[in-house]
PDB file of C-alpha atoms in Angstrom:
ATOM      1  CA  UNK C   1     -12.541  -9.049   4.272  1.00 71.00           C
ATOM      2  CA  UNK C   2      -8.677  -8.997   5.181  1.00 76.00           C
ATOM      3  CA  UNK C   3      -7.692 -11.037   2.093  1.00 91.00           C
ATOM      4  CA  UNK C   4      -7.015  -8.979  -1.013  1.00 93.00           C
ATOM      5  CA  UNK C   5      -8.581 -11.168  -3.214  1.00 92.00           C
ATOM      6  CA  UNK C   6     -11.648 -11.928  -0.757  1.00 92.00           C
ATOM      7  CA  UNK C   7     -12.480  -8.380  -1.218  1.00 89.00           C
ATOM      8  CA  UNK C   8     -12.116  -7.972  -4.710  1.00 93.00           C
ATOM      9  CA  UNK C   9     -14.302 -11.164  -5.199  1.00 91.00           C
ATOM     10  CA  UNK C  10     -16.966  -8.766  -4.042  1.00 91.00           C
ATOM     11  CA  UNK C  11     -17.245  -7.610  -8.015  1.00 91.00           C
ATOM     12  CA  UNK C  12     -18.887 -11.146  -8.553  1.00 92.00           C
ATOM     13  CA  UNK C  13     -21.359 -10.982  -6.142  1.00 92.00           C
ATOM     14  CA  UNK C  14     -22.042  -7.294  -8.012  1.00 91.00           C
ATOM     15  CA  UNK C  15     -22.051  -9.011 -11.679  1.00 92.00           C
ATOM     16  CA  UNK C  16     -25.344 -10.696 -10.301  1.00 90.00           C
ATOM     17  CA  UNK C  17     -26.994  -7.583  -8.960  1.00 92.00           C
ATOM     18  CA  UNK C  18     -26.260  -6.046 -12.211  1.00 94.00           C
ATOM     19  CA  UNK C  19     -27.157  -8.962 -14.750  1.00 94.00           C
ATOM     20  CA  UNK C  20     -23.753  -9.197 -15.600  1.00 94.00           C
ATOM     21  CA  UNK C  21     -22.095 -12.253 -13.918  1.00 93.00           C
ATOM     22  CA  UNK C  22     -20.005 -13.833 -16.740  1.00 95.00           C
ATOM     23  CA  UNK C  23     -18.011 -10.820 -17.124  1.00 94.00           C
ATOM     24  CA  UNK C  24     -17.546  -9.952 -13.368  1.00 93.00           C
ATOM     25  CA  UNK C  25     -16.536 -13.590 -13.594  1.00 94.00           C
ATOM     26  CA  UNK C  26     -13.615 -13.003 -16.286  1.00 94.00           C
ATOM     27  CA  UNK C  27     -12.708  -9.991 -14.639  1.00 94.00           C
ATOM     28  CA  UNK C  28     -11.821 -11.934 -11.156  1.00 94.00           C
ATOM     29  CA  UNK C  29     -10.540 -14.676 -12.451  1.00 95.00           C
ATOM     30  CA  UNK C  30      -8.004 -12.329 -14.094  1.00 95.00           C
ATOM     31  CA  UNK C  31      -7.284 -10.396 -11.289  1.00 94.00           C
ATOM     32  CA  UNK C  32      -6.817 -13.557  -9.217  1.00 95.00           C
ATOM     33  CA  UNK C  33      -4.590 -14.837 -11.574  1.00 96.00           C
ATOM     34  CA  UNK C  34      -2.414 -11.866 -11.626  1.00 95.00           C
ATOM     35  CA  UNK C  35      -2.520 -11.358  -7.722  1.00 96.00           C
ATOM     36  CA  UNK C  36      -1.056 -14.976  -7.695  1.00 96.00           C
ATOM     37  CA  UNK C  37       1.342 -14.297 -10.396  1.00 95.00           C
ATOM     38  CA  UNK C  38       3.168 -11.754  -8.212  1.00 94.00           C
ATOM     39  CA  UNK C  39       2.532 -12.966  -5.146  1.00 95.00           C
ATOM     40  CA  UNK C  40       4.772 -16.458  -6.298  1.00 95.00           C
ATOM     41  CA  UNK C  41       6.878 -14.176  -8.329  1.00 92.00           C
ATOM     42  CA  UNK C  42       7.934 -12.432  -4.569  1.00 91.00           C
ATOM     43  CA  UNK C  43       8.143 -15.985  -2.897  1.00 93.00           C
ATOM     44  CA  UNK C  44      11.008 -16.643  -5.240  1.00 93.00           C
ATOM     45  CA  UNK C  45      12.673 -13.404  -4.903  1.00 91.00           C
ATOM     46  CA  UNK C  46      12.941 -13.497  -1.383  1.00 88.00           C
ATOM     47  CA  UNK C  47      12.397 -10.870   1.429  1.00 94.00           C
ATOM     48  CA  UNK C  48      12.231  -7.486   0.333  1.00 95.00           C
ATOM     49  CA  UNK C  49      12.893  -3.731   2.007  1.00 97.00           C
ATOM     50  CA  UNK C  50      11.217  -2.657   5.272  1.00 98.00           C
ATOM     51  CA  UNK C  51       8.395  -0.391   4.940  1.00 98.00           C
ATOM     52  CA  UNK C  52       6.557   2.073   7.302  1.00 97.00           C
ATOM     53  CA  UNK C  53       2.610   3.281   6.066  1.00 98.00           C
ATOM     54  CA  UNK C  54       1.294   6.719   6.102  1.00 97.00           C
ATOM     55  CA  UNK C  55       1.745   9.271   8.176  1.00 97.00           C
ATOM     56  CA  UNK C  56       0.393  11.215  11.568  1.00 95.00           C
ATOM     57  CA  UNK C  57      -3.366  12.482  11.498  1.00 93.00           C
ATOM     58  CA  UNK C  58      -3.268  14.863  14.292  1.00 90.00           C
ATOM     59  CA  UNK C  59      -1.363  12.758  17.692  1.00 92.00           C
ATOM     60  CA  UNK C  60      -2.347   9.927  16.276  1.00 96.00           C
ATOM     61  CA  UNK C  61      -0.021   7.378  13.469  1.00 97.00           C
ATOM     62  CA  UNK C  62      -2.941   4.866  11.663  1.00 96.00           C
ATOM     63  CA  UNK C  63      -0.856   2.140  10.882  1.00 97.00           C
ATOM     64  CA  UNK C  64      -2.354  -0.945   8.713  1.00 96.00           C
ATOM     65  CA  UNK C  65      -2.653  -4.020  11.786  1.00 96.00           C
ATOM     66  CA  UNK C  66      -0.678  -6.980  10.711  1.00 95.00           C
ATOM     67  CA  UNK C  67      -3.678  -9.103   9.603  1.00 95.00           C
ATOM     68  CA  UNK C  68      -5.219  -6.111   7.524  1.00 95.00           C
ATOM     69  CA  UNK C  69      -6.061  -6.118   3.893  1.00 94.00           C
ATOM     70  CA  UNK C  70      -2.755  -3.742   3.316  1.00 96.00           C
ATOM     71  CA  UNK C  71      -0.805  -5.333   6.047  1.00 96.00           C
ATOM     72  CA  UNK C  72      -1.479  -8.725   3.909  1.00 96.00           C
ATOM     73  CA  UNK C  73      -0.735  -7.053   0.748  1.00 96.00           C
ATOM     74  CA  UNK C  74       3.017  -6.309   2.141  1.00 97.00           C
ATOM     75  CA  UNK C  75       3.638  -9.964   3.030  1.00 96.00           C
ATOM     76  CA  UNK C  76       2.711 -10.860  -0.291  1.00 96.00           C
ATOM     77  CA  UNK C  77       5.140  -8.311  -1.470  1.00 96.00           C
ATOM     78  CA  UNK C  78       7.861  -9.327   0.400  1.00 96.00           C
ATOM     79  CA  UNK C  79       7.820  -6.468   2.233  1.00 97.00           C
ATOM     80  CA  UNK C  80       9.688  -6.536   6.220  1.00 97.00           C
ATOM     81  CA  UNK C  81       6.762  -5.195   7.834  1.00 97.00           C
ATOM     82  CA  UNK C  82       7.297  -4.139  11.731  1.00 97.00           C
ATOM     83  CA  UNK C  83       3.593  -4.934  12.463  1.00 97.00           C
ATOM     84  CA  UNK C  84       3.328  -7.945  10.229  1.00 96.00           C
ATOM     85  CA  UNK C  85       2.850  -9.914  13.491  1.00 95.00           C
ATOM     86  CA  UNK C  86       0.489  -7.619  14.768  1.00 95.00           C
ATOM     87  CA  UNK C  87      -3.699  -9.638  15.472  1.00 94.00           C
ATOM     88  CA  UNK C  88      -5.494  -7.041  14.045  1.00 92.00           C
ATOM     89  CA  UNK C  89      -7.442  -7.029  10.873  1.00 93.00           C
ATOM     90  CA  UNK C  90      -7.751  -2.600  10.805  1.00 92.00           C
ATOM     91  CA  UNK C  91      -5.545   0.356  11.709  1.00 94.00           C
ATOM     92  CA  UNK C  92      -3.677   0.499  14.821  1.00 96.00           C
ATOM     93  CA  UNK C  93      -4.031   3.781  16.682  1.00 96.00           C
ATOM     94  CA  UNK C  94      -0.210   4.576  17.525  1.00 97.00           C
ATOM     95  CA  UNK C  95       1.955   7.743  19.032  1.00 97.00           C
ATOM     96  CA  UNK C  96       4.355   9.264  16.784  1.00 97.00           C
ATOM     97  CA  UNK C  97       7.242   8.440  19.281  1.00 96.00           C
ATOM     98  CA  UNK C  98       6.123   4.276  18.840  1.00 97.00           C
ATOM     99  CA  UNK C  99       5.909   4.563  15.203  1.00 97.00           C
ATOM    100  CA  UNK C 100       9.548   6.342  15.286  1.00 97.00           C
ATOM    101  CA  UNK C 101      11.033   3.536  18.065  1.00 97.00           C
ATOM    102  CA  UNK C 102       9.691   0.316  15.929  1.00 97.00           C
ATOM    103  CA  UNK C 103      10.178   1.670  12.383  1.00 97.00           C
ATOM    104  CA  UNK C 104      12.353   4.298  12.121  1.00 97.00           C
ATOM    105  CA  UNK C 105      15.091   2.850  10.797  1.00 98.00           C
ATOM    106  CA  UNK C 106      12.444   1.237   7.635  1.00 98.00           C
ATOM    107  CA  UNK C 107      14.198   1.339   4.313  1.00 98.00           C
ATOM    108  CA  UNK C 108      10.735   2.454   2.476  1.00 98.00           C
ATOM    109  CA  UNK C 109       8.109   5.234   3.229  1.00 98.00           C
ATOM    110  CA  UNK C 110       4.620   4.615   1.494  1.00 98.00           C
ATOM    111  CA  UNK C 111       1.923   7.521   2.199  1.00 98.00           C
ATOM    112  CA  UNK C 112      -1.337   8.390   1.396  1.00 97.00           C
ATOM    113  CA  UNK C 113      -1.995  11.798   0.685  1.00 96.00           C
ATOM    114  CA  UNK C 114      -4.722  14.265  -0.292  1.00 95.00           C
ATOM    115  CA  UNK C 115      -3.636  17.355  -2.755  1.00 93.00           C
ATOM    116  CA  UNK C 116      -4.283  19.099  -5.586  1.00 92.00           C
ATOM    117  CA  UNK C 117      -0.306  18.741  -6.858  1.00 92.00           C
ATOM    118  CA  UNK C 118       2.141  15.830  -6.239  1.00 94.00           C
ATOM    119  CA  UNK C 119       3.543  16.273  -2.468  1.00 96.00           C
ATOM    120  CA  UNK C 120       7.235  17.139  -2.153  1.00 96.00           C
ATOM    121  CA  UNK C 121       9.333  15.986   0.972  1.00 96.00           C
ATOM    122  CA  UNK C 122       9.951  19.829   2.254  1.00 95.00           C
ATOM    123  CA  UNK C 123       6.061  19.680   2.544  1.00 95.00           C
ATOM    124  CA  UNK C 124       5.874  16.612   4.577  1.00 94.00           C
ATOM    125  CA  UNK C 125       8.761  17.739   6.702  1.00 93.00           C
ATOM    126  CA  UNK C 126       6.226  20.825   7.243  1.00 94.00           C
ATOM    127  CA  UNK C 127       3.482  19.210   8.700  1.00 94.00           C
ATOM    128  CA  UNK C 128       5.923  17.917  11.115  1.00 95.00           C
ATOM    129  CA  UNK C 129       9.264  18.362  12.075  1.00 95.00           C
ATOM    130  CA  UNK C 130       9.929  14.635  13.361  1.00 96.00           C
ATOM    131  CA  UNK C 131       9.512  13.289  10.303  1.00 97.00           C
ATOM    132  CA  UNK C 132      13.137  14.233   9.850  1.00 97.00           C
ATOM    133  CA  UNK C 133      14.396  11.347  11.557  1.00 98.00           C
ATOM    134  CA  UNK C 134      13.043   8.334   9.996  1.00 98.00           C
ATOM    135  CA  UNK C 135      15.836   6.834   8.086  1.00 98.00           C
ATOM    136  CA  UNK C 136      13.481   6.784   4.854  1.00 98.00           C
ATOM    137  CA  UNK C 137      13.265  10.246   5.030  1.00 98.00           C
ATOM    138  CA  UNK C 138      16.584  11.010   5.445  1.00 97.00           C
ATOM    139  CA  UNK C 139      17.683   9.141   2.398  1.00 97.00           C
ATOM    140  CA  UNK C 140      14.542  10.310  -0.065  1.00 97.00           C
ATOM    141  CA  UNK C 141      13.118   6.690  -0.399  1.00 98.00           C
ATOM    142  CA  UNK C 142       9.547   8.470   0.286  1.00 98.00           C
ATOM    143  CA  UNK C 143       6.701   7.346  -1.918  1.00 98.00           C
ATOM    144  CA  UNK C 144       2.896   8.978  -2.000  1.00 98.00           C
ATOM    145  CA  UNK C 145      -0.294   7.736  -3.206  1.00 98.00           C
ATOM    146  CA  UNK C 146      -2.033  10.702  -4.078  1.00 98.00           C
ATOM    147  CA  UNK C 147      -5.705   9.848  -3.343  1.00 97.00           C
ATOM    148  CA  UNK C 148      -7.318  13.042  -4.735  1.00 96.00           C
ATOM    149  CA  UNK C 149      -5.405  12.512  -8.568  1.00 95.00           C
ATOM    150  CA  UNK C 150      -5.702   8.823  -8.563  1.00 95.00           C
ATOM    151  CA  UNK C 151      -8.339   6.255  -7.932  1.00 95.00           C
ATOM    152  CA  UNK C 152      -6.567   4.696  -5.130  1.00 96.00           C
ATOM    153  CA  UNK C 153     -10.067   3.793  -3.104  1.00 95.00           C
ATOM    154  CA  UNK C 154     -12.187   3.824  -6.138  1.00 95.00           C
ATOM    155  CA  UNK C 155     -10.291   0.645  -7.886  1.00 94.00           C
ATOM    156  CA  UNK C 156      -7.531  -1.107  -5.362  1.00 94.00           C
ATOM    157  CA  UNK C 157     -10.476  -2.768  -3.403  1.00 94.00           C
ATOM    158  CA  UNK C 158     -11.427  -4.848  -6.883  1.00 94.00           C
ATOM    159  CA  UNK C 159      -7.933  -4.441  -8.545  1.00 96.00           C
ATOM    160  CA  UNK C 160      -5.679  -5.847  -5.625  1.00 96.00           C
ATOM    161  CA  UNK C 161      -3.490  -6.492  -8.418  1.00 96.00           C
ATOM    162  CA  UNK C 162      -2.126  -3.524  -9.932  1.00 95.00           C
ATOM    163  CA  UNK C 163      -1.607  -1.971  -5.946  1.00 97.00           C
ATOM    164  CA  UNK C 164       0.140  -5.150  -4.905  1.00 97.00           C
ATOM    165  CA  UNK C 165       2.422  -4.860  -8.407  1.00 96.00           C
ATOM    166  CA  UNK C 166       3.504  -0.863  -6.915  1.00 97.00           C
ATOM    167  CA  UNK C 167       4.344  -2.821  -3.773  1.00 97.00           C
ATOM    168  CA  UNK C 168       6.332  -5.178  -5.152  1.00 96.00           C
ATOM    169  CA  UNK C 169       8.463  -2.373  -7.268  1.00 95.00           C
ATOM    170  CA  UNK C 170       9.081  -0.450  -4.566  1.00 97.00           C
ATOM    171  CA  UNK C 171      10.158  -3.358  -1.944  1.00 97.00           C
ATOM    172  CA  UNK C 172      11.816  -4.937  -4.791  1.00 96.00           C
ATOM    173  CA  UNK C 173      13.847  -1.910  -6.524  1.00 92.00           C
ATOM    174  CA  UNK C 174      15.926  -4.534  -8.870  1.00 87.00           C
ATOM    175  CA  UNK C 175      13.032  -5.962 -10.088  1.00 84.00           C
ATOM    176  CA  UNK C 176      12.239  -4.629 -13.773  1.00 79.00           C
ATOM    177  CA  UNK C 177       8.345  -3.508 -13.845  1.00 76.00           C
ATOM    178  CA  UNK C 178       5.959  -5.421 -16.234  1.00 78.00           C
ATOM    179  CA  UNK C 179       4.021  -1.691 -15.840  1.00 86.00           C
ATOM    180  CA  UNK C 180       4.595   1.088 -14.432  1.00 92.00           C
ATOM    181  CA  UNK C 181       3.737   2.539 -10.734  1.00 95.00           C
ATOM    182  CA  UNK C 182       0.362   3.488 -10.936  1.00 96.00           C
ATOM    183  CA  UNK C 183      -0.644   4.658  -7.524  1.00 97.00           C
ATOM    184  CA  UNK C 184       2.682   5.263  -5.426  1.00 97.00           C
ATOM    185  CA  UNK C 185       5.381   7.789  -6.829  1.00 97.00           C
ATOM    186  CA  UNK C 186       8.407   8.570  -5.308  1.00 97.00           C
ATOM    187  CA  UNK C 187       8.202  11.999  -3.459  1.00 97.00           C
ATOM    188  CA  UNK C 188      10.622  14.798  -5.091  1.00 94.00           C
ATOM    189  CA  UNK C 189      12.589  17.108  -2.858  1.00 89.00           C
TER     190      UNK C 189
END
């Protein structure tokens, strides 16, 4: 499923396996209704920040294709993607130097991480140098989803919701939170 809310309407189809299809029932139709809430709630805001996703994995970049679940979840955000236009519904395979050319001027840097403490921007700049000249770097405006702490891939699939409402704060800094981030945190020096 590329839709966000097409993959969290998975947890229905689960509520029957389980014997417990009302409440799978509540439970989407509450997630759908939030999804929607802040997805009109950006429409009337207007565009939002540019973003780049996660980092190298050896030569490679794996950036979210422009018809991907998270590549969806930034137009609902607002976000100024530079692969929003991009066909593909998974990761695109790039070279650091691409990633650098199309996006590194991006006002926002959203990462996923793995670690047993919160990652700090020296450390990224550690596992490569380059990083250095991405204009999000340079200014601090670095966030990390720390997938070993949180239950990033254990709960955004069937809570689109609460990931899209970390988007939305961090596209949308002026925007005052209804909650707090949850799975993104801004990355300390």
């Amino acid at each position: 499923e590329t839709s966000p809310l097409a993959r969290a309407e998975w947890m229905r189809f689960y509520g029957l396996l389980f014997g417990v299809s009302e409440k799978a029932d509540r439970l989407f139709h509450q997630v759908n209704s939030c999804y929607t809430a802040y997805k009109q709630q950006c429409e009337k805001i207007g565009p939002g920040r540019s973003v780049i996703m996660d980092k190298i994995a050896g030569t490679v970049w794996y950036m979210p294709g422009g018809k991907s679940t998270i590549g969806q979840m930034l137009k609902d955000a607002g976000a100024s993607y530079p692969w929003a236009d991009d066909e593909q519904s998974g990761s695109l395979s790039l070279p650091f130097k691409a990633v650098l050319e199309r996006a590194g001027e991006a006002d926002v840097w959203m990462l996923r991480y793995d670690g047993d403490k919160p990652m700090k921007l020296q450390q990224l700049l550690a596992e490569q140098e380059g990083y250095s000249q991405f204009e999000a770097y340079q200014t601090g405006e670095v966030y990390g989803c720390n997938v070993m702490t949180s239950l990033f891939y254990e709960e955004a699939p069937f809570r689109p919701d609460r990931l899209l409402s970390d988007f939305i704060q961090i596209m949308h800094p002026g925007i005052k939170p209804a909650t707090p981030l949850k799975y993104y945190q801004k990355l300390n020096p």
